[in-house]
mmCIF file of C-alpha atoms and ligand atoms in Angstrom:
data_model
loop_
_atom_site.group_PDB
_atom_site.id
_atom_site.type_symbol
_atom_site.label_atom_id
_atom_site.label_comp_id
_atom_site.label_asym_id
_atom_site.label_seq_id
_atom_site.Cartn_x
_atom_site.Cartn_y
_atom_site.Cartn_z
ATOM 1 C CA UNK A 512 12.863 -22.984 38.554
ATOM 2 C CA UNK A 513 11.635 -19.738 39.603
ATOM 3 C CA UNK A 514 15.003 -18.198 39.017
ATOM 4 C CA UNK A 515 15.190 -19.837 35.537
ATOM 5 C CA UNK A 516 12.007 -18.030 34.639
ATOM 6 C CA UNK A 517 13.142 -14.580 35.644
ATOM 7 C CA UNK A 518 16.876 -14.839 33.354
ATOM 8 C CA UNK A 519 14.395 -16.422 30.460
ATOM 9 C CA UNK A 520 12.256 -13.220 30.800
ATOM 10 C CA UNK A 521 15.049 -10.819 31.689
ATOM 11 C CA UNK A 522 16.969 -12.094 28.139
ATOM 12 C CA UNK A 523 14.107 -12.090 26.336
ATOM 13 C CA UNK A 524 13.180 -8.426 27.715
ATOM 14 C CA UNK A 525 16.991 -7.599 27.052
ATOM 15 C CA UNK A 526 16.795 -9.138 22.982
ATOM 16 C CA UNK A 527 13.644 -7.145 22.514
ATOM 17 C CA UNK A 528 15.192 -3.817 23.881
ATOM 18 C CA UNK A 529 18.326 -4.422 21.450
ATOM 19 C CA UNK A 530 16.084 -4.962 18.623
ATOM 20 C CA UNK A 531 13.803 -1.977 19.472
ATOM 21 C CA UNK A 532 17.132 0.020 19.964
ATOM 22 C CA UNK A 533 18.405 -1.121 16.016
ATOM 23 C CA UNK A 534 14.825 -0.130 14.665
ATOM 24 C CA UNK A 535 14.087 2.971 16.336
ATOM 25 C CA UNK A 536 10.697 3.048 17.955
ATOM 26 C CA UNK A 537 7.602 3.088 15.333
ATOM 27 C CA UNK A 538 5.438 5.903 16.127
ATOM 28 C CA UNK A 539 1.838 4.624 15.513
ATOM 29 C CA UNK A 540 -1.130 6.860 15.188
ATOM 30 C CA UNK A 541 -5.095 5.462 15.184
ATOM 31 C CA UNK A 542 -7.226 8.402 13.733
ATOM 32 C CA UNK A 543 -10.803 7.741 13.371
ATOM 33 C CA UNK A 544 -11.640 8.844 9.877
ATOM 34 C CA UNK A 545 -16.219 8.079 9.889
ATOM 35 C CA UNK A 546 -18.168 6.184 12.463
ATOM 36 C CA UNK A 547 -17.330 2.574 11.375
ATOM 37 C CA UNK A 548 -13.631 3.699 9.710
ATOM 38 C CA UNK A 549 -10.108 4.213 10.836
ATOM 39 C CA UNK A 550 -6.606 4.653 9.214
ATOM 40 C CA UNK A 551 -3.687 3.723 11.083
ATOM 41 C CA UNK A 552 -0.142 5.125 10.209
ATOM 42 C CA UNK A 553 2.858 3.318 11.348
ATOM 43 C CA UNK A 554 6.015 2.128 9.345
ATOM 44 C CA UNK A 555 4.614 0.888 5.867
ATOM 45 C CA UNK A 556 2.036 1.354 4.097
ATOM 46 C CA UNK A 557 -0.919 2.871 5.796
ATOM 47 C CA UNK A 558 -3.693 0.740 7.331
ATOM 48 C CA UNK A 559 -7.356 1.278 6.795
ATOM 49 C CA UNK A 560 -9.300 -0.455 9.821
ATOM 50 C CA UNK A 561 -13.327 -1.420 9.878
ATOM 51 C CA UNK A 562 -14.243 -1.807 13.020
ATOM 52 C CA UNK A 563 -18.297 -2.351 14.020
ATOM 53 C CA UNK A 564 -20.808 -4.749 15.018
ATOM 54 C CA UNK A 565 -19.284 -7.776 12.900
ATOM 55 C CA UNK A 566 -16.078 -7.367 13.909
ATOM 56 C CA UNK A 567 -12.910 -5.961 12.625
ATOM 57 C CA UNK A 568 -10.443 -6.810 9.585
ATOM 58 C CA UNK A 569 -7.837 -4.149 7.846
ATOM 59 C CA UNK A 570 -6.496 -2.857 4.412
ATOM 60 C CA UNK A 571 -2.629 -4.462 4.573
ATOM 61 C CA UNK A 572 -0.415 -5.302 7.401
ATOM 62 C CA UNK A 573 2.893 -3.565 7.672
ATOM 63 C CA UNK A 574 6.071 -5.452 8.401
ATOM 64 C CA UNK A 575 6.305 -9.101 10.595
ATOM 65 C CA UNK A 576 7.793 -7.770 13.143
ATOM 66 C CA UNK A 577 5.167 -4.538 14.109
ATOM 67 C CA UNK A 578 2.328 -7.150 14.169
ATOM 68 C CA UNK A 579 2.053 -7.459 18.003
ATOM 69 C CA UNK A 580 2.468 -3.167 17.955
ATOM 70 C CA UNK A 581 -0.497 -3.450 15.232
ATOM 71 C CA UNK A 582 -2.591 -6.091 17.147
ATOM 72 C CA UNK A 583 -2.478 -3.611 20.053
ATOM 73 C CA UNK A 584 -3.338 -0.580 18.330
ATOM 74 C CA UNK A 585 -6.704 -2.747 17.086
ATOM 75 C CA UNK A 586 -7.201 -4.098 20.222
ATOM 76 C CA UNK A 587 -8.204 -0.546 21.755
ATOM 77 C CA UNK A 588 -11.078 -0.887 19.074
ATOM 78 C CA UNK A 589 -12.012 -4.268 19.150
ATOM 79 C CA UNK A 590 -10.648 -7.408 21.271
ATOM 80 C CA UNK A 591 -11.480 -10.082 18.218
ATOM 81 C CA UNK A 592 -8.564 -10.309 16.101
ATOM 82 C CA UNK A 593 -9.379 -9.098 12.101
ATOM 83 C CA UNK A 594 -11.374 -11.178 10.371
ATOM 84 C CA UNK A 595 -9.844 -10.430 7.460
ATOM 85 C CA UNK A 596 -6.764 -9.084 6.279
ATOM 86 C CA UNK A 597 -6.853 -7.308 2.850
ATOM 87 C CA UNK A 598 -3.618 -6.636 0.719
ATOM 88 C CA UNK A 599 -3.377 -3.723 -1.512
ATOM 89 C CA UNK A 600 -0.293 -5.780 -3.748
ATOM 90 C CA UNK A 601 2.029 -8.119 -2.897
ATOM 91 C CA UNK A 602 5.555 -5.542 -1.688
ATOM 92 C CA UNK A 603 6.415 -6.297 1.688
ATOM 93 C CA UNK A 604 5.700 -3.237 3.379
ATOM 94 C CA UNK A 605 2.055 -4.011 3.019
ATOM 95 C CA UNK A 606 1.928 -7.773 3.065
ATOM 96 C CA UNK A 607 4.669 -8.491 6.293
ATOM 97 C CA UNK A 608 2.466 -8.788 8.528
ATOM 98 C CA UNK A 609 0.147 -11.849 6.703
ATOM 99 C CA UNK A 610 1.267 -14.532 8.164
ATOM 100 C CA UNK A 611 1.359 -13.191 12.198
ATOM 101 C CA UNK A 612 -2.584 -12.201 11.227
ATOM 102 C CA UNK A 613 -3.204 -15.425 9.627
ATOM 103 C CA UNK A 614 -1.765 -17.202 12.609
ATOM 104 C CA UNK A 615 -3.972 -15.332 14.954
ATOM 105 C CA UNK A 616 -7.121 -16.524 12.575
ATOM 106 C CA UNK A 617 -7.431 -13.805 9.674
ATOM 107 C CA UNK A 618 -8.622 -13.952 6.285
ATOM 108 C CA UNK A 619 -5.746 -13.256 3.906
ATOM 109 C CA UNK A 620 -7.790 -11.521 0.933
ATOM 110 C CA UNK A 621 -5.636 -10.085 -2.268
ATOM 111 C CA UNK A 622 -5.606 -10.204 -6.191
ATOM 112 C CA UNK A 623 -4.797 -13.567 -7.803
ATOM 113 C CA UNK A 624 -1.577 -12.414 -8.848
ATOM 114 C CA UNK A 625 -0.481 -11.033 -5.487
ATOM 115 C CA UNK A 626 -1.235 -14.868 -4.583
ATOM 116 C CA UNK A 627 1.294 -16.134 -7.047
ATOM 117 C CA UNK A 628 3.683 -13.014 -6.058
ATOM 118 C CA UNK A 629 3.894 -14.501 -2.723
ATOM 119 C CA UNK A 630 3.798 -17.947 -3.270
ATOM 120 C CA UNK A 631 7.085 -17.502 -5.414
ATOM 121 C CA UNK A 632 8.581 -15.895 -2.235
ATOM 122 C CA UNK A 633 6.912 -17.922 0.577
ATOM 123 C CA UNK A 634 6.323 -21.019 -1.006
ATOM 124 C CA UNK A 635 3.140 -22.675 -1.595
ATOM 125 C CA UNK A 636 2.448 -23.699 2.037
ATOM 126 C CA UNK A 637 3.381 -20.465 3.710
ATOM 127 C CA UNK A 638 0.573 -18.591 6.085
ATOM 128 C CA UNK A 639 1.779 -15.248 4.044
ATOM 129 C CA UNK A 640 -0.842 -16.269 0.904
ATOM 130 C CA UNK A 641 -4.329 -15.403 1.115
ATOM 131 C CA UNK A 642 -7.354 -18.069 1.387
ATOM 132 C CA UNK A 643 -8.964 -15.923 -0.959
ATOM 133 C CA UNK A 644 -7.726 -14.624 -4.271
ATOM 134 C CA UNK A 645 -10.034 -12.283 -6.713
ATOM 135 C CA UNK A 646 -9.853 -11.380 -10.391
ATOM 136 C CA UNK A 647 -11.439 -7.935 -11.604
ATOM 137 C CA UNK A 648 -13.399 -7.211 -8.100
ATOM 138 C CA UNK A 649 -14.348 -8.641 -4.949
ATOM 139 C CA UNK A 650 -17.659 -7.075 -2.555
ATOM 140 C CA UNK A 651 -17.175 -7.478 1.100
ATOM 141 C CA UNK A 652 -20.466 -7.087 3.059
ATOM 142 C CA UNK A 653 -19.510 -6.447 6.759
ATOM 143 C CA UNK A 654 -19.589 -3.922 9.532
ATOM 144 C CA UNK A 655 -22.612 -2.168 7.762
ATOM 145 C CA UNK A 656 -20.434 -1.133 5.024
ATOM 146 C CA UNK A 657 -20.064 -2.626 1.554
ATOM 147 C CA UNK A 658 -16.276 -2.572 0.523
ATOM 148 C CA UNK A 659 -15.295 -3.133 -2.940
ATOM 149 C CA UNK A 660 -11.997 -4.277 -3.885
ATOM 150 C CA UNK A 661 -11.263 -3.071 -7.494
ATOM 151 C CA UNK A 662 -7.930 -4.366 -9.489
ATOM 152 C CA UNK A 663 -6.246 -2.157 -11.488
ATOM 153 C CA UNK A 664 -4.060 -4.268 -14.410
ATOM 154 C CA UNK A 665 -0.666 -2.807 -14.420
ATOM 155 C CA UNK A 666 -0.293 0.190 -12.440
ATOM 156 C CA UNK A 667 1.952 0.137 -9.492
ATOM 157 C CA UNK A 668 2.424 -3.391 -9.953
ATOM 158 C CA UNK A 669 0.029 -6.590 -11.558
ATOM 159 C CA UNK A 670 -2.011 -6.831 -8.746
ATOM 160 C CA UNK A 671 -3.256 -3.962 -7.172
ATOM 161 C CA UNK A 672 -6.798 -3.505 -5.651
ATOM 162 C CA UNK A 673 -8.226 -0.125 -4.413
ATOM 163 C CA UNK A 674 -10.783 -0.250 -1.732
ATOM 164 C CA UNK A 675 -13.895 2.034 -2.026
ATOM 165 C CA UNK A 676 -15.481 1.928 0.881
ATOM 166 C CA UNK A 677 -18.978 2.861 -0.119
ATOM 167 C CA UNK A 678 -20.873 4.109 3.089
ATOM 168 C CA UNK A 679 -18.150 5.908 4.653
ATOM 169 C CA UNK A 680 -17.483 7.335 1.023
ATOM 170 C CA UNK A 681 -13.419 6.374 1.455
ATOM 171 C CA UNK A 682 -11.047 4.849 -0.460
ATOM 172 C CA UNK A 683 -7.574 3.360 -0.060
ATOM 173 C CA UNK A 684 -5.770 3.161 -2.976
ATOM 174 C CA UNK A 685 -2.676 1.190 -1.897
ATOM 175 C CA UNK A 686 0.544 2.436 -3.803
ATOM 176 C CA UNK A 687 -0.886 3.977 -6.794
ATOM 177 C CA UNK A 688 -0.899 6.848 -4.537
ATOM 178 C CA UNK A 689 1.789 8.375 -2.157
ATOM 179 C CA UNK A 690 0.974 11.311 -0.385
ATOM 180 C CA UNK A 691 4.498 12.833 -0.187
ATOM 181 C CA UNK A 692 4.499 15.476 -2.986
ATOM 182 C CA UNK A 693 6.729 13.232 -5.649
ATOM 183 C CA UNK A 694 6.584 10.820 -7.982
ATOM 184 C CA UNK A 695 5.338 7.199 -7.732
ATOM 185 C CA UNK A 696 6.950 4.377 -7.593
ATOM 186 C CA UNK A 697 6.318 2.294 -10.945
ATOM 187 C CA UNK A 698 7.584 -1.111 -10.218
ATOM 188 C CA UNK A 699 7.927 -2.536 -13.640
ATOM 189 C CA UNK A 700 9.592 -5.496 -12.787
ATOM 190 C CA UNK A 701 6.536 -6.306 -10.782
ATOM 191 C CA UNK A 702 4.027 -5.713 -13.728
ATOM 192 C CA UNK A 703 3.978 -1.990 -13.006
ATOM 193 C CA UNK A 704 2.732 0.406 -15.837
ATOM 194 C CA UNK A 705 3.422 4.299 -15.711
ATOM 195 C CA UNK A 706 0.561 4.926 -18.145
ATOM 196 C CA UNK A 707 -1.275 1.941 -16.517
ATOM 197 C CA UNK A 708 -1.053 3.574 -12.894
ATOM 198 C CA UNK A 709 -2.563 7.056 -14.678
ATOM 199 C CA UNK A 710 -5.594 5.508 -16.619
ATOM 200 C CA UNK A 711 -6.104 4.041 -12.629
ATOM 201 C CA UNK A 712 -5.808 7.652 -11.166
ATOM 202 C CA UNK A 713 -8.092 9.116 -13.996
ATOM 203 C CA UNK A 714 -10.550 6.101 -13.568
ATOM 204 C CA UNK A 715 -10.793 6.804 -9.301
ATOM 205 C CA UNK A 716 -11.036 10.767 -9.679
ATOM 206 C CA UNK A 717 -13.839 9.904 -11.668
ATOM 207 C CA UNK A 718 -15.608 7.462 -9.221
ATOM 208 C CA UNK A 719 -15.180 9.374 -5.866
ATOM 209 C CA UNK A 720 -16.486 12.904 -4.998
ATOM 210 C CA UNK A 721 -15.030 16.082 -3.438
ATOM 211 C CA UNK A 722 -16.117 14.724 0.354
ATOM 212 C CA UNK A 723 -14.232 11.420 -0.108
ATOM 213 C CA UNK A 724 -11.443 10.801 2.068
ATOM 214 C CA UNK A 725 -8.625 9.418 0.123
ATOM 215 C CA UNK A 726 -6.355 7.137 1.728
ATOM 216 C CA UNK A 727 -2.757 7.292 0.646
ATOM 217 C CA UNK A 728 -0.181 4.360 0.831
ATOM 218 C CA UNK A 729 2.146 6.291 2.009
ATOM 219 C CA UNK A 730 2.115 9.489 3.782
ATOM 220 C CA UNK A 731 -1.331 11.520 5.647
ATOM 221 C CA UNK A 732 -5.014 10.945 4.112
ATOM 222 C CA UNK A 733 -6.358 13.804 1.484
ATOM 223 C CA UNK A 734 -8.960 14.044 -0.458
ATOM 224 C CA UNK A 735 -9.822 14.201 -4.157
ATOM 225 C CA UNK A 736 -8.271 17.248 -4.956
ATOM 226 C CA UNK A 737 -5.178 16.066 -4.479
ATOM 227 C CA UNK A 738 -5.628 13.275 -6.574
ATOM 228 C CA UNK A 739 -6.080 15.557 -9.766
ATOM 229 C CA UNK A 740 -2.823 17.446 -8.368
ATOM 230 C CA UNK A 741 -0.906 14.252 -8.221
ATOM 231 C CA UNK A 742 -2.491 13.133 -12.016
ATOM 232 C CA UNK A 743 -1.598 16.671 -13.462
ATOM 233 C CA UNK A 744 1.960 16.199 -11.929
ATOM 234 C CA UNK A 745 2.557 12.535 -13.534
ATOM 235 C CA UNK A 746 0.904 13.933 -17.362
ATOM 236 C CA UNK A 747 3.616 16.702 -16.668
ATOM 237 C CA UNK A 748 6.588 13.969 -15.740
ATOM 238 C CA UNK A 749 5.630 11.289 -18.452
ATOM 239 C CA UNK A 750 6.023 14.285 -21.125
ATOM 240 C CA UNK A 751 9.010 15.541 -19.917
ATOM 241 C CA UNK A 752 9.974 11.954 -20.152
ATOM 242 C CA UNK A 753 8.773 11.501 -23.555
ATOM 243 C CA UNK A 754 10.361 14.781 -25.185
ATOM 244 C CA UNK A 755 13.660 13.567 -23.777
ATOM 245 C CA UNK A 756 12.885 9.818 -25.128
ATOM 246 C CA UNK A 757 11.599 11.110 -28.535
ATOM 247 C CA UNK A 758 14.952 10.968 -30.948
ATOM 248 C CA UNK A 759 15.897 7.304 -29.427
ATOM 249 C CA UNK A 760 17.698 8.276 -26.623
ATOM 250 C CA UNK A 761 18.812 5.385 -24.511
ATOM 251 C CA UNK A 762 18.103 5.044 -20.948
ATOM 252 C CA UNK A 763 21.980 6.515 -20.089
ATOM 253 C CA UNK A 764 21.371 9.154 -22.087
ATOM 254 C CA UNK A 765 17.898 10.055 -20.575
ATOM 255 C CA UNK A 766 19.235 9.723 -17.228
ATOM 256 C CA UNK A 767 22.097 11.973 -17.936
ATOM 257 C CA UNK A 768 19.457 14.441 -19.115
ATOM 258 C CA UNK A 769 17.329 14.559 -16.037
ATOM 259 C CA UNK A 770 14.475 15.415 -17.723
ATOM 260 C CA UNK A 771 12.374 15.441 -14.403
ATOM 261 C CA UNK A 772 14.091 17.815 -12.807
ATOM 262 C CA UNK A 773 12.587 20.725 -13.649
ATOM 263 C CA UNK A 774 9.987 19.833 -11.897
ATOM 264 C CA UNK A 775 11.983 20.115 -8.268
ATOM 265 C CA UNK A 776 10.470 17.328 -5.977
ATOM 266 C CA UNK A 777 12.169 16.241 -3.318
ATOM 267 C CA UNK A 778 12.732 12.122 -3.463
ATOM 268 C CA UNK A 779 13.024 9.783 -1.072
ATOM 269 C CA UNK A 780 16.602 8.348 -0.449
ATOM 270 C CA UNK A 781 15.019 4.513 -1.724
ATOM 271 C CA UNK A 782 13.349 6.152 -4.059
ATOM 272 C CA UNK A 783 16.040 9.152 -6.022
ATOM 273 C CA UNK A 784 15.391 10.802 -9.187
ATOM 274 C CA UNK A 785 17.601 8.464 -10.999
ATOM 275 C CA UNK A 786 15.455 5.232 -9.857
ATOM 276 C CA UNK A 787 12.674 7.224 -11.074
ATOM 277 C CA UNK A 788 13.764 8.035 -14.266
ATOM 278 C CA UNK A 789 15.100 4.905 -15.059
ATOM 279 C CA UNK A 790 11.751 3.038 -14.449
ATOM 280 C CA UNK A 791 9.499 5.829 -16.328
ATOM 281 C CA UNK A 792 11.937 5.134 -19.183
ATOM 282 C CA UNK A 793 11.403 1.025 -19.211
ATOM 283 C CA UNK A 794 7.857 1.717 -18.294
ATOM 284 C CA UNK A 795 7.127 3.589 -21.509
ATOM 285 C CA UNK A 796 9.658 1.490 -23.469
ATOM 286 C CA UNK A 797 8.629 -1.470 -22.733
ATOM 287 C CA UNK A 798 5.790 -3.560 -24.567
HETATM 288 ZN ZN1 LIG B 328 4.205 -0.956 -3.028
#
């Protein structure tokens, strides 16, 4: 029996080593950003962690299978497991992790629409949907902070919320915002707006201050200055876009044209110039 045991665990230690080996190891970093608030980078989007008296619950969840890497990363902060588990929109890289944290007793917490995104994908029964679905905001009361969840219609996709965390003057702001010095991602086919993401940028520079710590999606945490960088760079793109679009230029056309690249960003290989321009074309096409 004993020896049974030991090839079970020595397989299961050999599986995990091949998968680890195929991945590449995930590098994660905790960095405490105020007394009560954390952001923790690993592979996907970024996750903002309140951790205090009540407890402990986090701004999305990665991929499925970094939840036990995630659970002990919040473990050196706080043994519970998260109350709740907020989602920023429904893309994977931010929602994987949903049903591991509802499993281990979370609150899934998201947008209506990110409730019927996933229910489409997961099914109706599936662990992956939140227990609680808002409209236009949501206030959660907890760890002597008041977060409020605000949706944004049509921006990076139909169901984004941005988190201002009021006490520790923070906000994560999901994908409407990627840190890495180029363009967004509009995701159109998800109910993504290019002009729609920018009235959302305008609308958060407004609300936040020159201490607040701005939490990214993707890529290190900034501030608000960056934010009216990153809005001056997309008024720039969208009329580049537009004076190429303006005589009824088709999408091959416009493409051919590479009207963004004058500006010279550097693009992420899922992510290329092309892809861009193609989806700031349907974005500002489309009805
Ligand atoms: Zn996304």
């Amino acid at each position: 029996m004993k020896h049974g045991i030991f090839l079970l665990l020595t397989s299961t230690l050999l599986l995990s080593g091949a998968a680890q080996a195929d991945e590449k190891q995930v590098d994660f970093k905790l960095e405490q950003l105020k007394k009560n608030l954390y952001v923790l980078y690993g592979r996907g989007g970024n996750i903002a962690v309140s951790s205090g008296e009540d407890g402990i619950y986090i701004v999305d969840d990665q991929f499925a299978n970094l939840s036990d890497d995630i659970k002990a990363q919040l473990k050196t902060l706080n043994k519970a497991a998260p109350e709740f588990v907020i989602n920023t929109h429904h893309h994977g890289d931010h929602t994987g992790g949903n049903e591991n944290f509802a499993n281990a007793g979370s609150h899934i917490i998201a947008h209506h629409n990110v409730y019927e995104r996933l229910k489409e994908k997961h099914g109706a029964d599936s662990d992956y949907l939140p227990v609680l679905s808002f409209g236009q905001d949501m206030k959660l009361n907890f760890n002597q902070e008041q977060a409020h969840l605000w949706h944004y219609h049509h921006a990076h996709t139909d169901g984004d919320a941005v988190v201002f965390f009021k006490n520790a003057n923070a906000v994560h702001m999901g994908d409407l915002f990627f840190n890495l010095g180029s363009l967004p991602f509009v995701d159109v086919d998800g109910g993504g707006s290019l002009n729609g993401l920018m009235k959302a940028i305008e609308d958060i520079i407004h609300k936040i201050d020159d201490k607040t710590i701005v939490i990214p999606g993707h890529g290190q945490v900034t501030n608000k200055s960056a934010l009216i960088h990153y809005l001056a760079l997309l008024n720039q793109a969208k009329s580049l876009m537009l004076k190429a679009m303006h005589v009824g230029a088709s999408l091959e056309d416009v493409v051919t044209a590479r009207p963004l690249a004058p500006l010279e960003l550097q693009y992420a290989s899922w992510l290329p110039e092309e892809r861009v321009t193609t989806l700031f074309y349907r974005s500002l096409t489309e009805k």
